[in-house]
mmCIF file with all atom_site columns, C-alpha atoms and ligand atoms in Angstrom:
data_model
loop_
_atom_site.group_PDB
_atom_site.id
_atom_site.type_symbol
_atom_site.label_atom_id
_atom_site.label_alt_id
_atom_site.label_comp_id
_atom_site.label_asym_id
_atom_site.label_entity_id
_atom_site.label_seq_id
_atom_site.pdbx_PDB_ins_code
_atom_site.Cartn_x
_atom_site.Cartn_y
_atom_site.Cartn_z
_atom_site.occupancy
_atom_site.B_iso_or_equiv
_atom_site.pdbx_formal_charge
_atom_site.auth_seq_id
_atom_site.auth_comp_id
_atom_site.auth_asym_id
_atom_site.auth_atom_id
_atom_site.pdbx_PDB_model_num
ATOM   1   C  CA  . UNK A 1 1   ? 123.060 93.989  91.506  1.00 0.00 ? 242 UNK A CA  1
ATOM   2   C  CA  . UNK A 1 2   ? 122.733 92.438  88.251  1.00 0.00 ? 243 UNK A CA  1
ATOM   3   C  CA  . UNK A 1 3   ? 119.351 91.608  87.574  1.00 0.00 ? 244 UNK A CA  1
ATOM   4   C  CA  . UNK A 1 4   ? 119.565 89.911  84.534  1.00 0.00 ? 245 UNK A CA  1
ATOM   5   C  CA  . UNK A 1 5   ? 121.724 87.524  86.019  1.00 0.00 ? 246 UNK A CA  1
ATOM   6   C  CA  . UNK A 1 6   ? 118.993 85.569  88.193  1.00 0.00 ? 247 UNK A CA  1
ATOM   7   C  CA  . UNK A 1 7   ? 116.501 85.996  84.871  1.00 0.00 ? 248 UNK A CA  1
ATOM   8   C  CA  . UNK A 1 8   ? 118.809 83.546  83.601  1.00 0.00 ? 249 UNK A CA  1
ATOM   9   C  CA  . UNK A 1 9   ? 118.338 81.147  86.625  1.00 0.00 ? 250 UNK A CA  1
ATOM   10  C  CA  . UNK A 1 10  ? 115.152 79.996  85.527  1.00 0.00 ? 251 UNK A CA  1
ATOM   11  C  CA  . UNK A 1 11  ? 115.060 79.740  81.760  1.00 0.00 ? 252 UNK A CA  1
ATOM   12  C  CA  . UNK A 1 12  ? 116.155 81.452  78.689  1.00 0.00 ? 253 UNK A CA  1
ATOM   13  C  CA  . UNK A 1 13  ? 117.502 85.065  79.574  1.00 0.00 ? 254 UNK A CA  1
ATOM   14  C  CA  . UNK A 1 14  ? 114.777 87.711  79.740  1.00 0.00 ? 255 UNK A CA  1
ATOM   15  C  CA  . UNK A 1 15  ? 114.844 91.635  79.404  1.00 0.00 ? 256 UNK A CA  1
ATOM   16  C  CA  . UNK A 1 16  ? 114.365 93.434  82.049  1.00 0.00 ? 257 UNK A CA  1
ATOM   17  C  CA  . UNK A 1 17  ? 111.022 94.994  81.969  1.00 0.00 ? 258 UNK A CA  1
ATOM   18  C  CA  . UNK A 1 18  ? 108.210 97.030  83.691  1.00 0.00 ? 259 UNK A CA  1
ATOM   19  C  CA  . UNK A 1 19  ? 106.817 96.109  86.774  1.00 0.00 ? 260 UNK A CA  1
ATOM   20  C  CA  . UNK A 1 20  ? 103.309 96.210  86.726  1.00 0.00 ? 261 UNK A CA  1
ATOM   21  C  CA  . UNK A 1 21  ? 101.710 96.712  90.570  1.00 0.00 ? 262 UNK A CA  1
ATOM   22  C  CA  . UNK A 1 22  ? 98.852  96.704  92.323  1.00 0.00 ? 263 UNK A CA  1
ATOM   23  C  CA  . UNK A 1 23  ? 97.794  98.275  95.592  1.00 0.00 ? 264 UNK A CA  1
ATOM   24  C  CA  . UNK A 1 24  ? 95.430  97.585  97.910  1.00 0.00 ? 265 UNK A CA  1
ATOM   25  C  CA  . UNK A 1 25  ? 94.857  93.690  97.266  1.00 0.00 ? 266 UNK A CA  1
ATOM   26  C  CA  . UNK A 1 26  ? 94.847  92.487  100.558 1.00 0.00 ? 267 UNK A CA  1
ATOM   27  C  CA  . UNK A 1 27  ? 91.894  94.029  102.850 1.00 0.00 ? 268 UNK A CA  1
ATOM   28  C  CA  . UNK A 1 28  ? 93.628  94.025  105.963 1.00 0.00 ? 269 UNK A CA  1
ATOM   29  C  CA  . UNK A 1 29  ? 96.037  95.661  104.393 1.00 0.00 ? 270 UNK A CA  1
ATOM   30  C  CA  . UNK A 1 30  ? 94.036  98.615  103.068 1.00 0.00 ? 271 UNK A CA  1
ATOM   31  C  CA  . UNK A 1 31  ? 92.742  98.963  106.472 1.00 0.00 ? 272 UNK A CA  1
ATOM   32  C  CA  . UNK A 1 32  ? 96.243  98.977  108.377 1.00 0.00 ? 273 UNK A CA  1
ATOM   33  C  CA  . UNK A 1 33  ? 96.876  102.311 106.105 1.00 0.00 ? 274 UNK A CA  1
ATOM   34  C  CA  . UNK A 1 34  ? 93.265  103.791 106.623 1.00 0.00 ? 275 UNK A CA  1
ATOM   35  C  CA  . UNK A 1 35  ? 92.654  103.285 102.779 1.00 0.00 ? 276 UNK A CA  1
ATOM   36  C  CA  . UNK A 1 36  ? 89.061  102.643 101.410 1.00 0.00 ? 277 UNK A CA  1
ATOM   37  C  CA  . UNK A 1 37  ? 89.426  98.928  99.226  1.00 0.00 ? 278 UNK A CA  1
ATOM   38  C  CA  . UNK A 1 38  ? 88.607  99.867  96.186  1.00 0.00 ? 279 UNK A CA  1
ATOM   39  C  CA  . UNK A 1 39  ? 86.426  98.372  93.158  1.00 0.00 ? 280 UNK A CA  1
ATOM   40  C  CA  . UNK A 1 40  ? 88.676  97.585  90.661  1.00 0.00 ? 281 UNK A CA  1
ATOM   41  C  CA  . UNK A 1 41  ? 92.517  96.914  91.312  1.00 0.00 ? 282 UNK A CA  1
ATOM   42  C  CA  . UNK A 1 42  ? 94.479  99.894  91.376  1.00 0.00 ? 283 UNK A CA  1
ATOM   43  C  CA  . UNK A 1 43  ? 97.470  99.854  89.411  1.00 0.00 ? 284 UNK A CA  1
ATOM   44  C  CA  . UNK A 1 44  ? 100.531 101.264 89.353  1.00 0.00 ? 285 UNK A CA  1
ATOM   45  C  CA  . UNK A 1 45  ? 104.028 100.908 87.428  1.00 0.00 ? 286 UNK A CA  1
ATOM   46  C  CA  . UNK A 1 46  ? 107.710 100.290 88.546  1.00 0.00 ? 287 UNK A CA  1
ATOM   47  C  CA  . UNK A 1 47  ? 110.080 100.693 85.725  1.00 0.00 ? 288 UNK A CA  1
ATOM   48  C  CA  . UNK A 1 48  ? 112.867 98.879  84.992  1.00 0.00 ? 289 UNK A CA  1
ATOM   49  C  CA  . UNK A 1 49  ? 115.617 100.813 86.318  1.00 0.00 ? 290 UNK A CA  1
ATOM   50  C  CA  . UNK A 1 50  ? 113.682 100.002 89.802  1.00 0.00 ? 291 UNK A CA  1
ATOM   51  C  CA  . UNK A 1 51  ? 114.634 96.466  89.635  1.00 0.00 ? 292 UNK A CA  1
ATOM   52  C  CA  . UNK A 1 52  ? 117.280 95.010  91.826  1.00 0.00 ? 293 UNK A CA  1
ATOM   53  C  CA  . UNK A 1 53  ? 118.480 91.512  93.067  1.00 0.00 ? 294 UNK A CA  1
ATOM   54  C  CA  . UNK A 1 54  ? 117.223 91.233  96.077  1.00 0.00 ? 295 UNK A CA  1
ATOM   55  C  CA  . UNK A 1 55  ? 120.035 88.761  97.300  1.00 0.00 ? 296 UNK A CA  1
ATOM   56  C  CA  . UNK A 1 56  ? 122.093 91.720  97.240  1.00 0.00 ? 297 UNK A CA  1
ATOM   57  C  CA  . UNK A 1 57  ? 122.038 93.846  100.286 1.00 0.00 ? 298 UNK A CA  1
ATOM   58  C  CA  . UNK A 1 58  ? 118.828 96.282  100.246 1.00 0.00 ? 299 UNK A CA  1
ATOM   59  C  CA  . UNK A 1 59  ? 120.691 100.036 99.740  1.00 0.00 ? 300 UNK A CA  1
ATOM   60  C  CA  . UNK A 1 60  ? 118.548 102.696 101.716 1.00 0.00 ? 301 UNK A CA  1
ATOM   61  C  CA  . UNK A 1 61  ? 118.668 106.252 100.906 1.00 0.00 ? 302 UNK A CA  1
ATOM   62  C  CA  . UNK A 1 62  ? 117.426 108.383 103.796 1.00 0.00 ? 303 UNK A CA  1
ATOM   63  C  CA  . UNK A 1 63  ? 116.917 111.432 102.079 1.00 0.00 ? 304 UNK A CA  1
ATOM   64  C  CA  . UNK A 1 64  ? 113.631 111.291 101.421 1.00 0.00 ? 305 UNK A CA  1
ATOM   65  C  CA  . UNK A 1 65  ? 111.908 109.972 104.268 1.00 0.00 ? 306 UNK A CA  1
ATOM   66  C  CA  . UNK A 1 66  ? 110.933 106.753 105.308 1.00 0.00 ? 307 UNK A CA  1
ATOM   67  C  CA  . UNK A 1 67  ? 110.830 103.827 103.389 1.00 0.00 ? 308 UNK A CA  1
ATOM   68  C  CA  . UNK A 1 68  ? 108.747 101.079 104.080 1.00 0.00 ? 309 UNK A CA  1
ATOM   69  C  CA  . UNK A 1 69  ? 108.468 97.371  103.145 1.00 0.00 ? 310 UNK A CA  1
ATOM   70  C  CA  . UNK A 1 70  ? 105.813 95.683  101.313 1.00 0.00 ? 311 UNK A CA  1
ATOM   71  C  CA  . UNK A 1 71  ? 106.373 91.836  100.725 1.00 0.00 ? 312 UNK A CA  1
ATOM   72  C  CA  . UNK A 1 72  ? 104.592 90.590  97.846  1.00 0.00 ? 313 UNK A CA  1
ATOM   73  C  CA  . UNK A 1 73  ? 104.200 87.880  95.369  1.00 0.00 ? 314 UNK A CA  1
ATOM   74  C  CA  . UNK A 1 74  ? 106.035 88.359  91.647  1.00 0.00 ? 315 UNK A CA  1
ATOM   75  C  CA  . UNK A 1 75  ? 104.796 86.675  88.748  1.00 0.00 ? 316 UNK A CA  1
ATOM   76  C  CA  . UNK A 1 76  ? 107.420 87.034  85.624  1.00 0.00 ? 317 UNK A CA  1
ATOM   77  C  CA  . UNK A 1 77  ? 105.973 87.043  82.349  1.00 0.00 ? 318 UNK A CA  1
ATOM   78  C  CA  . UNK A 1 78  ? 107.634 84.795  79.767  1.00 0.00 ? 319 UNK A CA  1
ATOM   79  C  CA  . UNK A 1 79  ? 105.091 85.119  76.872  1.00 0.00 ? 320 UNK A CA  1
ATOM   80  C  CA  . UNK A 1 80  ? 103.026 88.435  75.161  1.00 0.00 ? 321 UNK A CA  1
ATOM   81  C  CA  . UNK A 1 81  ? 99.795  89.041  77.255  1.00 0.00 ? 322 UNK A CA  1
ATOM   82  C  CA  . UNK A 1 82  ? 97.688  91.829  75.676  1.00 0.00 ? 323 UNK A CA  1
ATOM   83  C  CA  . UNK A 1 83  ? 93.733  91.339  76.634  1.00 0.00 ? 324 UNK A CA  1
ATOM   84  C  CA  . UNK A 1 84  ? 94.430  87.828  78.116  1.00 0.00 ? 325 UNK A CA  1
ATOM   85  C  CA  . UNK A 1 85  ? 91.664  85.141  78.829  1.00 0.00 ? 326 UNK A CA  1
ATOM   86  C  CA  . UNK A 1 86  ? 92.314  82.919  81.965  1.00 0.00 ? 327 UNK A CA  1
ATOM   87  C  CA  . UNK A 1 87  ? 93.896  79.982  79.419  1.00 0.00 ? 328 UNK A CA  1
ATOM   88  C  CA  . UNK A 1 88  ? 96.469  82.572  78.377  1.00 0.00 ? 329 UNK A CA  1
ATOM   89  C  CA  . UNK A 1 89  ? 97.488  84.309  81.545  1.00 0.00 ? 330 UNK A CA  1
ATOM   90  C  CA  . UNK A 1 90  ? 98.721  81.129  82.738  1.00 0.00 ? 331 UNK A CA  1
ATOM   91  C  CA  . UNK A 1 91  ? 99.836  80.371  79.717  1.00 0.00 ? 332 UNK A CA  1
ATOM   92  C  CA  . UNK A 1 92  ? 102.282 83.586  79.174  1.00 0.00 ? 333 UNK A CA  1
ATOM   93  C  CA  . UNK A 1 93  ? 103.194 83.219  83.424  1.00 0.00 ? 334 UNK A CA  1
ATOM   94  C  CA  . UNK A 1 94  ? 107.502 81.823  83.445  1.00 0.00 ? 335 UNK A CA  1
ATOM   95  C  CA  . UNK A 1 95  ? 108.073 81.918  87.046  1.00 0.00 ? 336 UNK A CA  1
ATOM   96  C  CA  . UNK A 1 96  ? 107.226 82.816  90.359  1.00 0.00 ? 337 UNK A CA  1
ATOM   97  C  CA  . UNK A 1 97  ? 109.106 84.605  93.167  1.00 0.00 ? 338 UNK A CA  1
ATOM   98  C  CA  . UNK A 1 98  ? 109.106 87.449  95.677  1.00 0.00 ? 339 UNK A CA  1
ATOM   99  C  CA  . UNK A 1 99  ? 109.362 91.322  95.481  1.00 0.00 ? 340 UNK A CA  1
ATOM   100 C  CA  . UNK A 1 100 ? 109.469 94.242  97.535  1.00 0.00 ? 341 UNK A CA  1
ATOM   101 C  CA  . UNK A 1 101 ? 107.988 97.350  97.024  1.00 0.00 ? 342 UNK A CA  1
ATOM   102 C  CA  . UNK A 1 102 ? 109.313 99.702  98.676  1.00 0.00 ? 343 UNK A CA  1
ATOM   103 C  CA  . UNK A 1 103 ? 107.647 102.606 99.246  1.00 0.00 ? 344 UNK A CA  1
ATOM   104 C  CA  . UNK A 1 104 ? 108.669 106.269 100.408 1.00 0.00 ? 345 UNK A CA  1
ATOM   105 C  CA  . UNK A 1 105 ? 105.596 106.297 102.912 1.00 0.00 ? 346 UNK A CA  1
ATOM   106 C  CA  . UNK A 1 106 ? 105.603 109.609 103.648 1.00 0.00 ? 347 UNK A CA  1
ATOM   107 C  CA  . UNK A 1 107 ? 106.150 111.226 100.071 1.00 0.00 ? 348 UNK A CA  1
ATOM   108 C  CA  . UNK A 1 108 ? 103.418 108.459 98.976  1.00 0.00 ? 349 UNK A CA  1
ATOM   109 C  CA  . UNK A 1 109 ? 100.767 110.074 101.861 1.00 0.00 ? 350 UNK A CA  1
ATOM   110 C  CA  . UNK A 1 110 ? 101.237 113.526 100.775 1.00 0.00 ? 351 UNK A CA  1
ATOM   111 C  CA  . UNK A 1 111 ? 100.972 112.712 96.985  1.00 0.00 ? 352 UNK A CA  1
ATOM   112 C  CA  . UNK A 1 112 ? 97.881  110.945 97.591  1.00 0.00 ? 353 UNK A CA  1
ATOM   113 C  CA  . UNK A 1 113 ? 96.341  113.925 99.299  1.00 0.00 ? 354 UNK A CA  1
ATOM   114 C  CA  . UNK A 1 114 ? 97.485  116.158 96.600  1.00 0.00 ? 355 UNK A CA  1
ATOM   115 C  CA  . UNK A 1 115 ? 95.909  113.952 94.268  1.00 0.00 ? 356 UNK A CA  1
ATOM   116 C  CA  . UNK A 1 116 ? 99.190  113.384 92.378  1.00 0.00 ? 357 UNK A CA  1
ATOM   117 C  CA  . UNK A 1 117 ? 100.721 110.123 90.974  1.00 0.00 ? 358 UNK A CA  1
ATOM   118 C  CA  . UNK A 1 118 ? 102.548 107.768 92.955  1.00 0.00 ? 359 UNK A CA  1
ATOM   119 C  CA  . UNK A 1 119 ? 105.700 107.757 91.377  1.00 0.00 ? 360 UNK A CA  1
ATOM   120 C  CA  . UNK A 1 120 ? 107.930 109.908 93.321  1.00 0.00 ? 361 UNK A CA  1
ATOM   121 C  CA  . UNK A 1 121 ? 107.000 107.128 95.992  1.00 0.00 ? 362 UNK A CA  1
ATOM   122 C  CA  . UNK A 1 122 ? 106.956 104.165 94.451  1.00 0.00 ? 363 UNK A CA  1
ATOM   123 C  CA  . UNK A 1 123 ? 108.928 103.852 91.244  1.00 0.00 ? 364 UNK A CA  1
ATOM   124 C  CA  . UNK A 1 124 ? 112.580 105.289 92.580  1.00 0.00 ? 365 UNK A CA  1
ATOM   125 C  CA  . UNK A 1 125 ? 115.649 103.298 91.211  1.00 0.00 ? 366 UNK A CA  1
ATOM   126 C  CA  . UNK A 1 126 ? 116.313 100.469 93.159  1.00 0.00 ? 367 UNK A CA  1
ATOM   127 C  CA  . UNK A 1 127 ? 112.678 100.763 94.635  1.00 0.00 ? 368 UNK A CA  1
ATOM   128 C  CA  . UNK A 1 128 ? 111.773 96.605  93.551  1.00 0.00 ? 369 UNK A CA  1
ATOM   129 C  CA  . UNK A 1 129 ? 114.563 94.363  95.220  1.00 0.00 ? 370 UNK A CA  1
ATOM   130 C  CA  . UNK A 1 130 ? 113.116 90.296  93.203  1.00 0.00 ? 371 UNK A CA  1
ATOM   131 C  CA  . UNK A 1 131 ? 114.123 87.153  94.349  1.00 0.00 ? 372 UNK A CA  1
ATOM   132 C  CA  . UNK A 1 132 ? 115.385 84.733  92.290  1.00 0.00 ? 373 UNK A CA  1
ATOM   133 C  CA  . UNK A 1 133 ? 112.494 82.620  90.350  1.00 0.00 ? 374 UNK A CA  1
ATOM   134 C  CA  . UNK A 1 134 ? 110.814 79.498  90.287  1.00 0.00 ? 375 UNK A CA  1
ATOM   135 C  CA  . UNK A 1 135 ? 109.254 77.643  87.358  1.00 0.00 ? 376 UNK A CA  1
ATOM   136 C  CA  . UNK A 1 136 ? 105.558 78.113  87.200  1.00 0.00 ? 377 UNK A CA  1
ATOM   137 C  CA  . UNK A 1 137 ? 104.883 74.619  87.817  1.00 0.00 ? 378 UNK A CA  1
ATOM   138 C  CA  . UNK A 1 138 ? 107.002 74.650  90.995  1.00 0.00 ? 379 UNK A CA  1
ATOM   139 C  CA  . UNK A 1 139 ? 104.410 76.181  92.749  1.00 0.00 ? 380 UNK A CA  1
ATOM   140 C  CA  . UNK A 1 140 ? 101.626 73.734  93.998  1.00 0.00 ? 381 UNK A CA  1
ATOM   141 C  CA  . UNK A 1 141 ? 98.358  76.445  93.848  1.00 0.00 ? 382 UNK A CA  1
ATOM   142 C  CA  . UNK A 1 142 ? 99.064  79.907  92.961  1.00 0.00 ? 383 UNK A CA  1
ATOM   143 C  CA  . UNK A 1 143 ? 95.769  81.009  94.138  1.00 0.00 ? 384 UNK A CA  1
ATOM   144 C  CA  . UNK A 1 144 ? 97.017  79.532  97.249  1.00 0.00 ? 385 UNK A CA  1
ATOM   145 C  CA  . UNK A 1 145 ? 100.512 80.009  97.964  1.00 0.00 ? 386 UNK A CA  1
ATOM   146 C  CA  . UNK A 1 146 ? 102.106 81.705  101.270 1.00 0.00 ? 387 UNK A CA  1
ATOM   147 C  CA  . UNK A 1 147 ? 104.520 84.477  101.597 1.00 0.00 ? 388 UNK A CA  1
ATOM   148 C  CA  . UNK A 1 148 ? 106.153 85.344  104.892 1.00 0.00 ? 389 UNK A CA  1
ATOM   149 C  CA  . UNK A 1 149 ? 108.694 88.280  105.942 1.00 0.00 ? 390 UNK A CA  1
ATOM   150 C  CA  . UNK A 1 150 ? 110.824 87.646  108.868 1.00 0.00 ? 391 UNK A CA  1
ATOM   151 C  CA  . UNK A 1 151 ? 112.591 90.896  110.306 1.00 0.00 ? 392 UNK A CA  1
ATOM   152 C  CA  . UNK A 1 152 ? 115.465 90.391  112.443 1.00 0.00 ? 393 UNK A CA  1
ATOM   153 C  CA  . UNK A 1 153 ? 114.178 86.546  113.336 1.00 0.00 ? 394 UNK A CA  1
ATOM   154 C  CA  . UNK A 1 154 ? 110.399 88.274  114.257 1.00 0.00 ? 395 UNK A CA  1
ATOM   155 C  CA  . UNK A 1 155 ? 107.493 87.486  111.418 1.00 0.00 ? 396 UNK A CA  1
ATOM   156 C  CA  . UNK A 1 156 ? 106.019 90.393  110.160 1.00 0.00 ? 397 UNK A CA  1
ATOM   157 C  CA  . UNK A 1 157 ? 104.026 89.432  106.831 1.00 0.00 ? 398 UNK A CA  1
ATOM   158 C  CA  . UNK A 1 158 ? 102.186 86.359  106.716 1.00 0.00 ? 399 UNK A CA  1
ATOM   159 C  CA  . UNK A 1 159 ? 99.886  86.115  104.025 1.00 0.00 ? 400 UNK A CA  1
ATOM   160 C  CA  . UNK A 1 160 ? 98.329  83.464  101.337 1.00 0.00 ? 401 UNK A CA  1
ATOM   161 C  CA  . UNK A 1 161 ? 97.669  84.901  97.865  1.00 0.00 ? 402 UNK A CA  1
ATOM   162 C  CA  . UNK A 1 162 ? 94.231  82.987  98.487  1.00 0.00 ? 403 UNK A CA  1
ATOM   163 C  CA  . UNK A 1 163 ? 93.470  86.092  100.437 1.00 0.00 ? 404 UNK A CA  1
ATOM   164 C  CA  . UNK A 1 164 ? 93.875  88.988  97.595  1.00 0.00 ? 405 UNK A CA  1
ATOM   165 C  CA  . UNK A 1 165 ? 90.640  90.832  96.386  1.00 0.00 ? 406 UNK A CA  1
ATOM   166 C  CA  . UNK A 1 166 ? 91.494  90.131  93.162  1.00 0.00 ? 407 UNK A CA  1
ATOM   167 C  CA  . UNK A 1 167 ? 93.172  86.699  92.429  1.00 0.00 ? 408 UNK A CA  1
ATOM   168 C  CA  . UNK A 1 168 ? 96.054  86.431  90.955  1.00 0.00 ? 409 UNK A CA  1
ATOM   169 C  CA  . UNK A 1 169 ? 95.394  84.941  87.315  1.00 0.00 ? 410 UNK A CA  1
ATOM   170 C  CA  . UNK A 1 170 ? 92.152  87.319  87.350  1.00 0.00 ? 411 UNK A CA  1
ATOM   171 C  CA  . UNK A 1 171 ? 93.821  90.058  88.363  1.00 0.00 ? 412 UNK A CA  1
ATOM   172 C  CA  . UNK A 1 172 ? 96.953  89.448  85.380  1.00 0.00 ? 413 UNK A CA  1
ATOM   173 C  CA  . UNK A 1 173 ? 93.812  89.246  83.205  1.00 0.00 ? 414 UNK A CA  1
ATOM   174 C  CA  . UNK A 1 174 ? 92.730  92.498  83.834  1.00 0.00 ? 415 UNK A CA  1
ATOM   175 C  CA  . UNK A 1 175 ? 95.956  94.323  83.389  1.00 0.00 ? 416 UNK A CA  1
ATOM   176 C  CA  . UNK A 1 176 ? 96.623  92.935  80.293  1.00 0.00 ? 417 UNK A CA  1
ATOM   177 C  CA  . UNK A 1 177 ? 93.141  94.590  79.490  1.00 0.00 ? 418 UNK A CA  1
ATOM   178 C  CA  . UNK A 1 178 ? 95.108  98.085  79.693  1.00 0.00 ? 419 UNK A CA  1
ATOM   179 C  CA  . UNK A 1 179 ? 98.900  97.383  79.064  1.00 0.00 ? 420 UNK A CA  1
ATOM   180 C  CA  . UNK A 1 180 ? 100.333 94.287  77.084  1.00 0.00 ? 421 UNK A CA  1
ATOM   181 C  CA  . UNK A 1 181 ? 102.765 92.401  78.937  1.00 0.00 ? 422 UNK A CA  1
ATOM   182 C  CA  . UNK A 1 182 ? 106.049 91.119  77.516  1.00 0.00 ? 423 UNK A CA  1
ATOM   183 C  CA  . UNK A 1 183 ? 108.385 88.916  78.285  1.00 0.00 ? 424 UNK A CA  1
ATOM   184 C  CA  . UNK A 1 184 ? 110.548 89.807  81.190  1.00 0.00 ? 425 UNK A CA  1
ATOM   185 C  CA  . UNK A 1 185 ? 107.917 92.051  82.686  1.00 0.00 ? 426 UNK A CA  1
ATOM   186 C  CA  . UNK A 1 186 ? 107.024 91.506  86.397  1.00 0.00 ? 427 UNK A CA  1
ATOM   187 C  CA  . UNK A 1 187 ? 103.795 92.220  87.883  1.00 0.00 ? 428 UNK A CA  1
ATOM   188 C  CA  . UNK A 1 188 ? 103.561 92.827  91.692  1.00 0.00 ? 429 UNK A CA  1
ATOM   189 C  CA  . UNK A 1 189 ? 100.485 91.493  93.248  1.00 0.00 ? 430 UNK A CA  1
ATOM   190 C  CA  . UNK A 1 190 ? 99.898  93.486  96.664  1.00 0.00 ? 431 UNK A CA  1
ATOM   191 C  CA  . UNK A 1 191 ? 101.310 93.284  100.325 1.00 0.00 ? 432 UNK A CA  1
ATOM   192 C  CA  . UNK A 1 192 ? 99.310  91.812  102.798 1.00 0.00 ? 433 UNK A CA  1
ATOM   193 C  CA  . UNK A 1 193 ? 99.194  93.378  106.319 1.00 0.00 ? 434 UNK A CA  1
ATOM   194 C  CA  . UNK A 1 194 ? 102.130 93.726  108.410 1.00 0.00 ? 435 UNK A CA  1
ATOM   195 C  CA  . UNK A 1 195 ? 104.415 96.663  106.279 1.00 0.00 ? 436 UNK A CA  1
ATOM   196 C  CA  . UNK A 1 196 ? 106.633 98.929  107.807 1.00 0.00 ? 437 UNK A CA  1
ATOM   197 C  CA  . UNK A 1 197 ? 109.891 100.864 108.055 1.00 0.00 ? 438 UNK A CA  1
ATOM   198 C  CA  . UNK A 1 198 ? 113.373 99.693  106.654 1.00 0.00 ? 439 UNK A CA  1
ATOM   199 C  CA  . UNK A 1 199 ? 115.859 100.083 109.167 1.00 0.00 ? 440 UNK A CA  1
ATOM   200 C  CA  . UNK A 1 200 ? 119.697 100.228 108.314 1.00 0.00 ? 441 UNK A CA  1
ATOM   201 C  CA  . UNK A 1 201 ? 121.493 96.684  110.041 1.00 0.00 ? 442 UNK A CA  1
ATOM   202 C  CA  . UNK A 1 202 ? 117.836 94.816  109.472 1.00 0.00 ? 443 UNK A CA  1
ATOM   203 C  CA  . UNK A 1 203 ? 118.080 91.235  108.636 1.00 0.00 ? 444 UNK A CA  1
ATOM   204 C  CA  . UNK A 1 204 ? 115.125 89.881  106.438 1.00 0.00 ? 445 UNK A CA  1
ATOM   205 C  CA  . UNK A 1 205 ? 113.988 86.657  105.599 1.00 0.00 ? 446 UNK A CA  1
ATOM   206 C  CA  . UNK A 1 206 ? 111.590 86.003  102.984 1.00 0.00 ? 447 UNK A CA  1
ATOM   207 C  CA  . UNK A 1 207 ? 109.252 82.386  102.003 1.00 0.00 ? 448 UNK A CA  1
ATOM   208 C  CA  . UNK A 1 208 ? 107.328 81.422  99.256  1.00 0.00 ? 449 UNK A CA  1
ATOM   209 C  CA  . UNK A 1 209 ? 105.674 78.061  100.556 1.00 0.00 ? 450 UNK A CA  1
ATOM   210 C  CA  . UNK A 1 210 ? 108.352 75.741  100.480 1.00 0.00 ? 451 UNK A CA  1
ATOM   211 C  CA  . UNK A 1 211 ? 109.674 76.858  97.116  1.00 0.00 ? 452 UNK A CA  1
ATOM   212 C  CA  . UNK A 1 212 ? 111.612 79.791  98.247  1.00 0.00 ? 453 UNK A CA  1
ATOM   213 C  CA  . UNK A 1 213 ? 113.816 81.147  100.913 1.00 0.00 ? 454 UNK A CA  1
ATOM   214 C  CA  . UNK A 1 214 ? 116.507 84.185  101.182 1.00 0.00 ? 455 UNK A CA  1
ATOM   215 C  CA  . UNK A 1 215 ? 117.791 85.908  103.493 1.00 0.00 ? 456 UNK A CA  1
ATOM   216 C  CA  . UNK A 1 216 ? 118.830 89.647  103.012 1.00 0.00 ? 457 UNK A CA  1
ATOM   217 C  CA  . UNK A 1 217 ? 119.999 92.971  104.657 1.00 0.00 ? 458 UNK A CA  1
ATOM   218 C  CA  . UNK A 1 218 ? 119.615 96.198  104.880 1.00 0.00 ? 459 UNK A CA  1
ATOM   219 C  CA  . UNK A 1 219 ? 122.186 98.955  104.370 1.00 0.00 ? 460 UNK A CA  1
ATOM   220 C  CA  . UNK A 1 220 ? 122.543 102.853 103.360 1.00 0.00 ? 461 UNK A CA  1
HETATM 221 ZN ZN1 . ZN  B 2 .   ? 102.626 97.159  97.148  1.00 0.00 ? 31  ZN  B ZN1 1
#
C-alpha cells in the first residue's frame, strides 16, 4: 500500500501529491453515462490520501453503493507547471502509467443532480489505485498510446489517448492555467468507454501499449 515506494521506481523519490482529473474526455464515454460533452475539460481533484498502489489488491467498501471502474492514463509530474506552454508541459511530465478512478456511481448521480461537488464520489481514500511508472520517453506517442482493462480474462476498456477531446499535453496545459502542478502530482486524463462495477474476487489486467502490464484483484 505504500505509494511512495513505486515513486521511487522511476526516478528520484517524489511526494505524494494531488491528483488532478478530468471527466468526460472520451465521447463515447460521455455518451455511455447520458452526459452532454462539454466545452472545456471538466476538472476535478483526488487528494493524496486517495492514492494507492495499485499492485496491491483493490480494497472495496460496500457501504456506499456501487463502485465503478474507470481505466485511465496517469501522467506524473516531475517539474513545477503553473500556466504551462506546450514546451513546458512536456517538459515538467516524469513518467507515465495507469490509474483508476473509482467512482461511487450512484452517490456521483445523485450529487450531480443536486448540483453538488463530486467529492463524496470521487475523492474517497483509496479511491486512485496507480501503477507503477514509466519514464516519459518510454512511451513512443503520448498522443497516441493505448490503454486496455481486462476483467476476469474479458476486455472491457480499449482506448487510445489519440481519442480524448482534449489531448493530453493540451489538456495538462490548461490545468496548469488554474492550479500549479508540483512534483509528485498526478493528473488523470479520462476513461474511455467500457466502465463499470467492481466486483469482490474480480481479476483485472491493465496495458499501456507495450510499456506496461499488471495484473490485480479485487477484495472487500
Ligand atoms: Zn474518470
Amino acid at each position: 500500500m505504500n505509494y511512495q515506494h513505486h515513486l521511487r521506481a522511476i526516478a528520484s523519490p517524489l511526494p505524494a501529491g494531488k491528483v488532478v482529473c478530468v471527466g468526460r474526455n472520451y465521447a463515447e464515454h460521455a455518451k455511455e453515462l447520458n452526459n452532454p460533452v462539454p466545452d472545456e475539460p471538466l476538472l476535478f481533484i483526488k487528494p493524496s490520501t486517495a492514492l494507492v498502489d495499485m499492485r496491491q489488491p483493490i480494497q472495496l467498501r460496500l457501504d456506499h453503493g456501487p463502485v465503478h471502474y474507470e481505466t485511465e492514463l496517469a501522467i506524473l509530474i516531475g517539474q513545477p507547471l503553473t500556466r504551462g506552454q506546450p514546451d513546458q508541459v512536456t517538459a515538467a511530465i516524469a513518467g507515465v502509467g495507469l490509474g483508476l478512478d473509482l467512482t461511487l456511481r450512484e452517490r456521483q448521480s445523485q450529487l450531480k443532480q443536486q448540483g453538488h461537488p463530486w467529492e463524496l464520489a470521487k475523492a474517497f481514500d483509496g479511491s486512485c489505485p496507480l501503477s507503477p511508472f514509466v519514464p516519459f520517453e518510454a512511451i513512443t506517442d503520448i498522443e497516441d498510446c493505448r490503454l486496455q482493462l481486462e476483467v476476469d480474462g474479458e476486455l472491457r476498456q480499449n482506448g487510445s489517448s489519440a481519442e480524448m477531446l482534449t489531448p493530453v499535453v493540451a489538456l495538462i496545459a490548461y490545468i496548469s492555467q488554474h492550479f500549479t502542478l508540483l512534483p509528485g502530482d498526478v493528473v488523470l486524463t479520462g476513461t474511455p468507454a467500457g466502465v463499470g462495477v467492481l466486483q469482490p474476487g474480480m481479476q483485472l489486467t491493465l496495458r499501456l501499449d507495450q510499456v506496461l502490464e499488471l495484473q490485480t484483484s479485487v477484495r472487500v
